[in-house]
Amino acid sequence: MKQVILITGASSGFGLLTARALAAAGHIVYASMRDIAGRNAANAEAVLKEGKERNIDLRVVELDVTSDASAEAAVKTIVGQDGRLDVLVHNAGHMVFGPAESFTAEQYAQLYDVNVLGTQRVNRAALPVMRAQRKGLLLWVSSSSVRGGTPPFLAPYFAAKAAMDSLAVSYAGELARWGIETSIMVPGAFTKGTNHFAHSGKPADEARAAEYMDGPYAGMPDRILRGLAALEPADADAGEVATKIVEVVNLPFGKRPFRVHVDPSQDGAEIVNGVADRVRRELFWRVGIDDLLSPKA
């Protein structure tokens, strides 16, 4: 069935790839991004142009996940045009790279604001619509860093993604009786095909960072990035994440997987998540709330 879909952070990377793929699959897709009249004007124009040229229903909507008003306005626009919202893809996120100590507390807060609180703002705007429909899908783009092998110098990003993943797991049980499904997509560390590493933020405390970079950790950033790139197979394609998201969206209600891994480097996240998700299922059975493991039509 044709779904009405909202994707956050769709100006580039996984978000843009997913928007293109879902629209090509026949869905009505709103590629959201902030400041479409300013910094993202060219990106917004390119998305709309592509939709027309390929004759697919690819649209753009203004959405800054750090603003409650923006989230509310975006959902209102979508429902006003299409009367419903079937799928929400939580993709917006930002990465930083550097020694954990050299990032200020304010930088950590800013990162959490985008990667974690942003999902809460959009949920609070979108979930009343989905709950009224008694049907919907929340698809969260997590990261293998939540439970896989994690190298140094990415601590703020890893911590934020772990918080978002935990939020997704808790929401799953609380939304099941409303008929809202949860699926968590877990990409690995793709070093090509997205702008995550190229556009990653830097520590505000440069002097503190220099103590690491000029001291015992000299050369470590390059060593980490080279090592991650070496683990990635030559044919690794970030577009596979979008392909898997399309597959999940296209599955019938009640048949969508709780978690899907797309990790060419095989950093171990699938193994650890498998145990954690099994423990969750077993706990629900033990305390008598196992009906929350599956959405109710």
CSV table of C-alpha atoms in Angstrom, one decimal:
chain,number,residue,atom,x,y,z
A,1,MET,CA,0.0,0.0,0.0
A,2,LYS,CA,1.1,3.6,-0.6
A,3,GLN,CA,2.2,5.1,2.6
A,4,VAL,CA,2.6,8.7,3.7
A,5,ILE,CA,6.1,9.0,5.1
A,6,LEU,CA,8.0,11.6,7.0
A,7,ILE,CA,11.8,11.4,7.1
A,8,THR,CA,13.9,13.6,9.4
A,9,GLY,CA,17.3,14.9,8.4
A,10,ALA,CA,16.8,14.1,4.7
A,11,SER,CA,19.0,16.8,3.1
A,12,SER,CA,21.8,14.2,2.7
A,13,GLY,CA,23.2,10.9,3.7
A,14,PHE,CA,20.9,8.0,4.8
A,15,GLY,CA,17.9,10.4,4.9
A,16,LEU,CA,18.2,11.5,1.3
A,17,LEU,CA,19.0,8.0,0.1
A,18,THR,CA,15.9,6.7,1.9
A,19,ALA,CA,13.6,9.4,0.7
A,20,ARG,CA,14.6,8.6,-2.9
A,21,ALA,CA,14.2,4.9,-2.5
A,22,LEU,CA,10.8,5.1,-0.7
A,23,ALA,CA,9.4,7.5,-3.3
A,24,ALA,CA,10.7,5.3,-6.1
A,25,ALA,CA,8.8,2.4,-4.4
A,26,GLY,CA,5.6,4.3,-4.9
A,27,HIS,CA,5.1,6.0,-1.5
A,28,ILE,CA,4.3,9.7,-0.7
A,29,VAL,CA,7.6,10.9,0.9
A,30,TYR,CA,8.2,14.1,2.8
A,31,ALA,CA,12.0,14.7,2.9
A,32,SER,CA,12.3,17.1,5.8
A,33,MET,CA,15.2,19.4,6.4
A,34,ARG,CA,15.7,22.7,8.3
A,35,ASP,CA,16.0,26.1,6.7
A,36,ILE,CA,14.8,25.2,3.2
A,37,ALA,CA,14.7,28.9,2.3
A,38,GLY,CA,18.3,29.4,3.4
A,39,ARG,CA,21.2,27.0,3.9
A,40,ASN,CA,19.2,24.0,2.5
A,41,ALA,CA,17.6,25.8,-0.3
A,42,ALA,CA,19.7,24.1,-3.0
A,43,ASN,CA,19.2,20.7,-1.4
A,44,ALA,CA,15.4,21.2,-1.2
A,45,GLU,CA,15.3,22.4,-4.8
A,46,ALA,CA,17.3,19.3,-5.9
A,47,VAL,CA,14.9,17.0,-4.2
A,48,LEU,CA,11.9,18.6,-5.8
A,49,LYS,CA,13.5,18.6,-9.2
A,50,GLU,CA,14.4,14.9,-8.8
A,51,GLY,CA,10.8,14.1,-7.9
A,52,LYS,CA,9.5,15.8,-11.1
A,53,GLU,CA,12.2,14.3,-13.4
A,54,ARG,CA,11.6,10.7,-12.1
A,55,ASN,CA,7.8,11.2,-11.7
A,56,ILE,CA,7.9,10.1,-8.1
A,57,ASP,CA,6.0,11.6,-5.2
A,58,LEU,CA,9.0,13.2,-3.4
A,59,ARG,CA,8.2,16.3,-1.5
A,60,VAL,CA,10.1,18.6,0.9
A,61,VAL,CA,8.9,20.0,4.3
A,62,GLU,CA,10.6,22.4,6.7
A,63,LEU,CA,11.5,20.6,9.9
A,64,ASP,CA,14.1,21.6,12.5
A,65,VAL,CA,14.1,18.7,15.1
A,66,THR,CA,15.5,21.1,17.7
A,67,SER,CA,12.2,23.1,17.6
A,68,ASP,CA,8.8,22.0,19.0
A,69,ALA,CA,7.0,24.5,16.9
A,70,SER,CA,8.8,23.3,13.7
A,71,ALA,CA,7.9,19.7,14.4
A,72,GLU,CA,4.3,20.5,15.0
A,73,ALA,CA,4.1,22.7,11.9
A,74,ALA,CA,5.7,19.9,9.7
A,75,VAL,CA,3.2,17.3,10.9
A,76,LYS,CA,0.3,19.7,10.5
A,77,THR,CA,1.4,20.4,6.9
A,78,ILE,CA,1.5,16.7,6.0
A,79,VAL,CA,-1.8,15.8,7.6
A,80,GLY,CA,-3.4,18.9,6.0
A,81,GLN,CA,-2.2,17.7,2.6
A,82,ASP,CA,-2.7,14.0,2.9
A,83,GLY,CA,-5.0,13.4,5.8
A,84,ARG,CA,-2.7,11.0,7.5
A,85,LEU,CA,0.8,10.0,8.5
A,86,ASP,CA,1.7,6.3,8.2
A,87,VAL,CA,5.5,6.2,8.7
A,88,LEU,CA,7.9,8.3,10.7
A,89,VAL,CA,11.6,7.7,10.0
A,90,HIS,CA,13.8,9.1,12.7
A,91,ASN,CA,17.0,9.7,10.8
A,92,ALA,CA,18.2,13.2,11.8
A,93,GLY,CA,21.6,13.1,13.6
A,94,HIS,CA,25.0,14.7,13.9
A,95,MET,CA,28.4,13.2,14.6
A,96,VAL,CA,31.4,14.6,16.4
A,97,PHE,CA,35.0,13.3,16.5
A,98,GLY,CA,37.7,14.0,19.1
A,99,PRO,CA,38.7,13.1,22.6
A,100,ALA,CA,35.7,12.9,24.9
A,101,GLU,CA,37.2,15.2,27.5
A,102,SER,CA,37.8,18.0,25.0
A,103,PHE,CA,34.1,18.5,24.3
A,104,THR,CA,32.3,20.9,26.6
A,105,ALA,CA,29.2,19.9,28.5
A,106,GLU,CA,27.3,22.4,26.2
A,107,GLN,CA,28.5,20.5,23.2
A,108,TYR,CA,27.2,17.2,24.6
A,109,ALA,CA,23.9,18.9,25.3
A,110,GLN,CA,23.7,20.2,21.7
A,111,LEU,CA,24.4,16.7,20.4
A,112,TYR,CA,21.7,15.2,22.6
A,113,ASP,CA,19.3,17.9,21.5
A,114,VAL,CA,19.6,16.8,17.9
A,115,ASN,CA,20.1,13.0,18.2
A,116,VAL,CA,17.8,12.3,21.2
A,117,LEU,CA,15.5,15.1,22.1
A,118,GLY,CA,14.8,15.7,18.4
A,119,THR,CA,13.1,12.3,18.2
A,120,GLN,CA,11.0,13.2,21.2
A,121,ARG,CA,9.9,16.5,19.7
A,122,VAL,CA,8.8,14.9,16.4
A,123,ASN,CA,7.2,12.0,18.3
A,124,ARG,CA,5.1,14.4,20.3
A,125,ALA,CA,3.9,16.0,17.1
A,126,ALA,CA,3.3,12.8,15.1
A,127,LEU,CA,2.1,10.2,17.6
A,128,PRO,CA,-1.3,11.8,18.3
A,129,VAL,CA,-2.0,11.4,14.6
A,130,MET,CA,-0.9,7.8,14.5
A,131,ARG,CA,-2.7,6.9,17.8
A,132,ALA,CA,-5.9,8.4,16.4
A,133,GLN,CA,-5.4,6.2,13.3
A,134,ARG,CA,-4.7,3.2,15.5
A,135,LYS,CA,-1.9,2.3,13.0
A,136,GLY,CA,1.5,3.5,12.1
A,137,LEU,CA,5.2,2.7,12.0
A,138,LEU,CA,8.1,4.4,13.8
A,139,LEU,CA,11.4,3.5,12.1
A,140,TRP,CA,14.5,4.5,14.0
A,141,VAL,CA,17.9,4.8,12.4
A,142,SER,CA,20.2,3.7,15.2
A,143,SER,CA,23.9,2.7,14.9
A,144,SER,CA,26.0,-0.4,15.4
A,145,SER,CA,28.0,1.8,17.8
A,146,VAL,CA,25.2,1.3,20.4
A,147,ARG,CA,26.4,-2.2,21.2
A,148,GLY,CA,29.1,-3.1,18.7
A,149,GLY,CA,32.9,-2.5,18.9
A,150,THR,CA,33.4,1.1,19.5
A,151,PRO,CA,36.8,2.9,18.8
A,152,PRO,CA,37.8,6.0,20.9
A,153,PHE,CA,37.2,9.6,19.9
A,154,LEU,CA,33.5,9.2,19.1
A,155,ALA,CA,32.1,9.1,22.6
A,156,PRO,CA,29.5,11.9,22.5
A,157,TYR,CA,28.0,10.5,19.3
A,158,PHE,CA,28.0,6.9,20.5
A,159,ALA,CA,26.4,8.0,23.8
A,160,ALA,CA,23.7,10.0,22.0
A,161,LYS,CA,22.9,7.1,19.7
A,162,ALA,CA,22.7,4.7,22.6
A,163,ALA,CA,20.2,7.0,24.3
A,164,MET,CA,18.1,7.2,21.2
A,165,ASP,CA,18.1,3.4,20.8
A,166,SER,CA,17.0,2.9,24.4
A,167,LEU,CA,14.2,5.4,23.8
A,168,ALA,CA,13.1,3.4,20.7
A,169,VAL,CA,13.0,0.2,22.7
A,170,SER,CA,10.9,1.7,25.5
A,171,TYR,CA,8.5,3.4,23.0
A,172,ALA,CA,7.9,0.0,21.3
A,173,GLY,CA,6.1,-1.4,24.2
A,174,GLU,CA,4.2,1.7,25.0
A,175,LEU,CA,2.8,2.0,21.4
A,176,ALA,CA,2.0,-1.6,20.7
A,177,ARG,CA,-1.6,-1.4,22.0
A,178,TRP,CA,-2.1,1.7,19.8
A,179,GLY,CA,-1.4,-0.4,16.7
A,180,ILE,CA,1.9,1.4,16.1
A,181,GLU,CA,4.9,-0.7,15.1
A,182,THR,CA,8.5,-0.2,15.9
A,183,SER,CA,11.5,-1.1,13.7
A,184,ILE,CA,15.1,-0.2,14.5
A,185,MET,CA,17.5,0.0,11.6
A,186,VAL,CA,21.2,-0.5,12.7
A,187,PRO,CA,23.7,0.7,10.1
A,188,GLY,CA,27.4,0.0,10.6
A,189,ALA,CA,30.2,2.5,10.3
A,190,PHE,CA,29.9,3.4,6.6
A,191,THR,CA,32.9,5.6,5.8
A,192,LYS,CA,31.7,6.2,2.2
A,193,GLY,CA,28.4,7.3,0.8
A,194,THR,CA,27.4,9.7,3.6
A,195,ASN,CA,28.8,12.9,5.1
A,196,HIS,CA,28.9,11.7,8.7
A,197,PHE,CA,32.6,11.7,9.0
A,198,ALA,CA,33.3,14.5,6.6
A,199,HIS,CA,31.0,16.9,8.4
A,200,SER,CA,31.6,15.7,11.9
A,201,GLY,CA,31.9,18.3,14.6
A,202,LYS,CA,35.1,19.2,16.5
A,203,PRO,CA,35.9,19.8,20.2
A,204,ALA,CA,35.4,23.3,21.4
A,205,ASP,CA,38.3,23.0,23.8
A,206,GLU,CA,41.1,22.9,21.3
A,207,ALA,CA,43.8,23.2,23.9
A,208,ARG,CA,42.5,20.1,25.8
A,209,ALA,CA,42.3,18.2,22.5
A,210,ALA,CA,45.9,19.2,21.7
A,211,GLU,CA,47.1,17.6,24.9
A,212,TYR,CA,45.8,14.3,23.5
A,213,MET,CA,46.8,14.8,19.9
A,214,ASP,CA,50.3,16.1,20.7
A,215,GLY,CA,50.8,13.6,23.5
A,216,PRO,CA,50.4,9.8,23.7
A,217,TYR,CA,47.5,9.8,21.2
A,218,ALA,CA,49.3,11.5,18.4
A,219,GLY,CA,48.2,10.0,15.1
A,220,MET,CA,45.3,8.2,16.7
A,221,PRO,CA,42.5,9.9,14.7
A,222,ASP,CA,44.0,8.9,11.3
A,223,ARG,CA,44.7,5.4,12.6
A,224,ILE,CA,41.1,5.0,13.7
A,225,LEU,CA,39.6,6.3,10.4
A,226,ARG,CA,42.0,4.1,8.4
A,227,GLY,CA,41.1,1.1,10.5
A,228,LEU,CA,37.4,1.6,10.1
A,229,ALA,CA,37.8,2.1,6.3
A,230,ALA,CA,39.9,-1.1,6.1
A,231,LEU,CA,37.2,-3.1,7.8
A,232,GLU,CA,34.6,-2.0,5.3
A,233,PRO,CA,34.3,-4.3,2.2
A,234,ALA,CA,35.1,-2.7,-1.1
A,235,ASP,CA,31.5,-3.2,-2.3
A,236,ALA,CA,29.9,-1.7,0.9
A,237,ASP,CA,27.1,0.6,-0.2
A,238,ALA,CA,25.4,3.0,2.1
A,239,GLY,CA,22.4,2.8,-0.2
A,240,GLU,CA,21.7,-0.7,1.2
A,241,VAL,CA,20.4,1.0,4.4
A,242,ALA,CA,17.8,2.7,2.3
A,243,THR,CA,17.0,-0.6,0.5
A,244,LYS,CA,16.4,-2.3,3.8
A,245,ILE,CA,14.2,0.5,5.0
A,246,VAL,CA,12.0,0.2,1.9
A,247,GLU,CA,11.8,-3.6,2.5
A,248,VAL,CA,10.6,-3.0,6.1
A,249,VAL,CA,8.0,-0.3,5.1
A,250,ASN,CA,6.7,-2.6,2.4
A,251,LEU,CA,6.0,-5.5,4.7
A,252,PRO,CA,2.5,-6.2,5.9
A,253,PHE,CA,1.4,-4.8,9.3
A,254,GLY,CA,2.5,-7.0,12.1
A,255,LYS,CA,5.3,-8.6,10.0
A,256,ARG,CA,7.9,-6.0,10.3
A,257,PRO,CA,11.1,-7.0,12.2
A,258,PHE,CA,12.0,-5.3,15.5
A,259,ARG,CA,15.6,-4.7,14.5
A,260,VAL,CA,17.5,-4.9,11.2
A,261,HIS,CA,21.3,-4.8,10.9
A,262,VAL,CA,23.1,-3.4,7.8
A,263,ASP,CA,26.7,-3.7,8.9
A,264,PRO,CA,29.2,-4.8,6.2
A,265,SER,CA,32.1,-4.6,8.7
A,266,GLN,CA,30.4,-7.0,11.2
A,267,ASP,CA,31.5,-5.2,14.3
A,268,GLY,CA,29.5,-7.5,16.6
A,269,ALA,CA,26.4,-5.3,17.2
A,270,GLU,CA,24.1,-8.0,15.7
A,271,ILE,CA,25.3,-10.5,18.3
A,272,VAL,CA,25.0,-8.2,21.3
A,273,ASN,CA,21.7,-6.8,20.2
A,274,GLY,CA,20.4,-10.3,19.6
A,275,VAL,CA,21.0,-11.1,23.3
A,276,ALA,CA,19.6,-7.8,24.6
A,277,ASP,CA,16.4,-8.1,22.5
A,278,ARG,CA,16.0,-11.7,23.7
A,279,VAL,CA,16.4,-10.6,27.3
A,280,ARG,CA,13.7,-8.0,26.7
A,281,ARG,CA,11.3,-10.5,25.2
A,282,GLU,CA,11.9,-13.0,28.1
A,283,LEU,CA,11.3,-10.2,30.7
A,284,PHE,CA,8.0,-9.3,29.1
A,285,TRP,CA,6.9,-12.9,29.3
A,286,ARG,CA,8.0,-13.2,32.9
A,287,VAL,CA,6.1,-10.2,34.1
A,288,GLY,CA,3.0,-11.0,32.0
A,289,ILE,CA,3.1,-8.2,29.4
A,290,ASP,CA,4.1,-10.2,26.4
A,291,ASP,CA,1.2,-8.8,24.4
A,292,LEU,CA,3.3,-5.6,24.1
A,293,LEU,CA,5.8,-7.5,22.0
A,294,SER,CA,3.5,-7.2,19.0
A,295,PRO,CA,1.4,-4.3,17.7
A,296,LYS,CA,-2.4,-4.7,17.9
A,297,ALA,CA,-4.4,-4.0,14.7
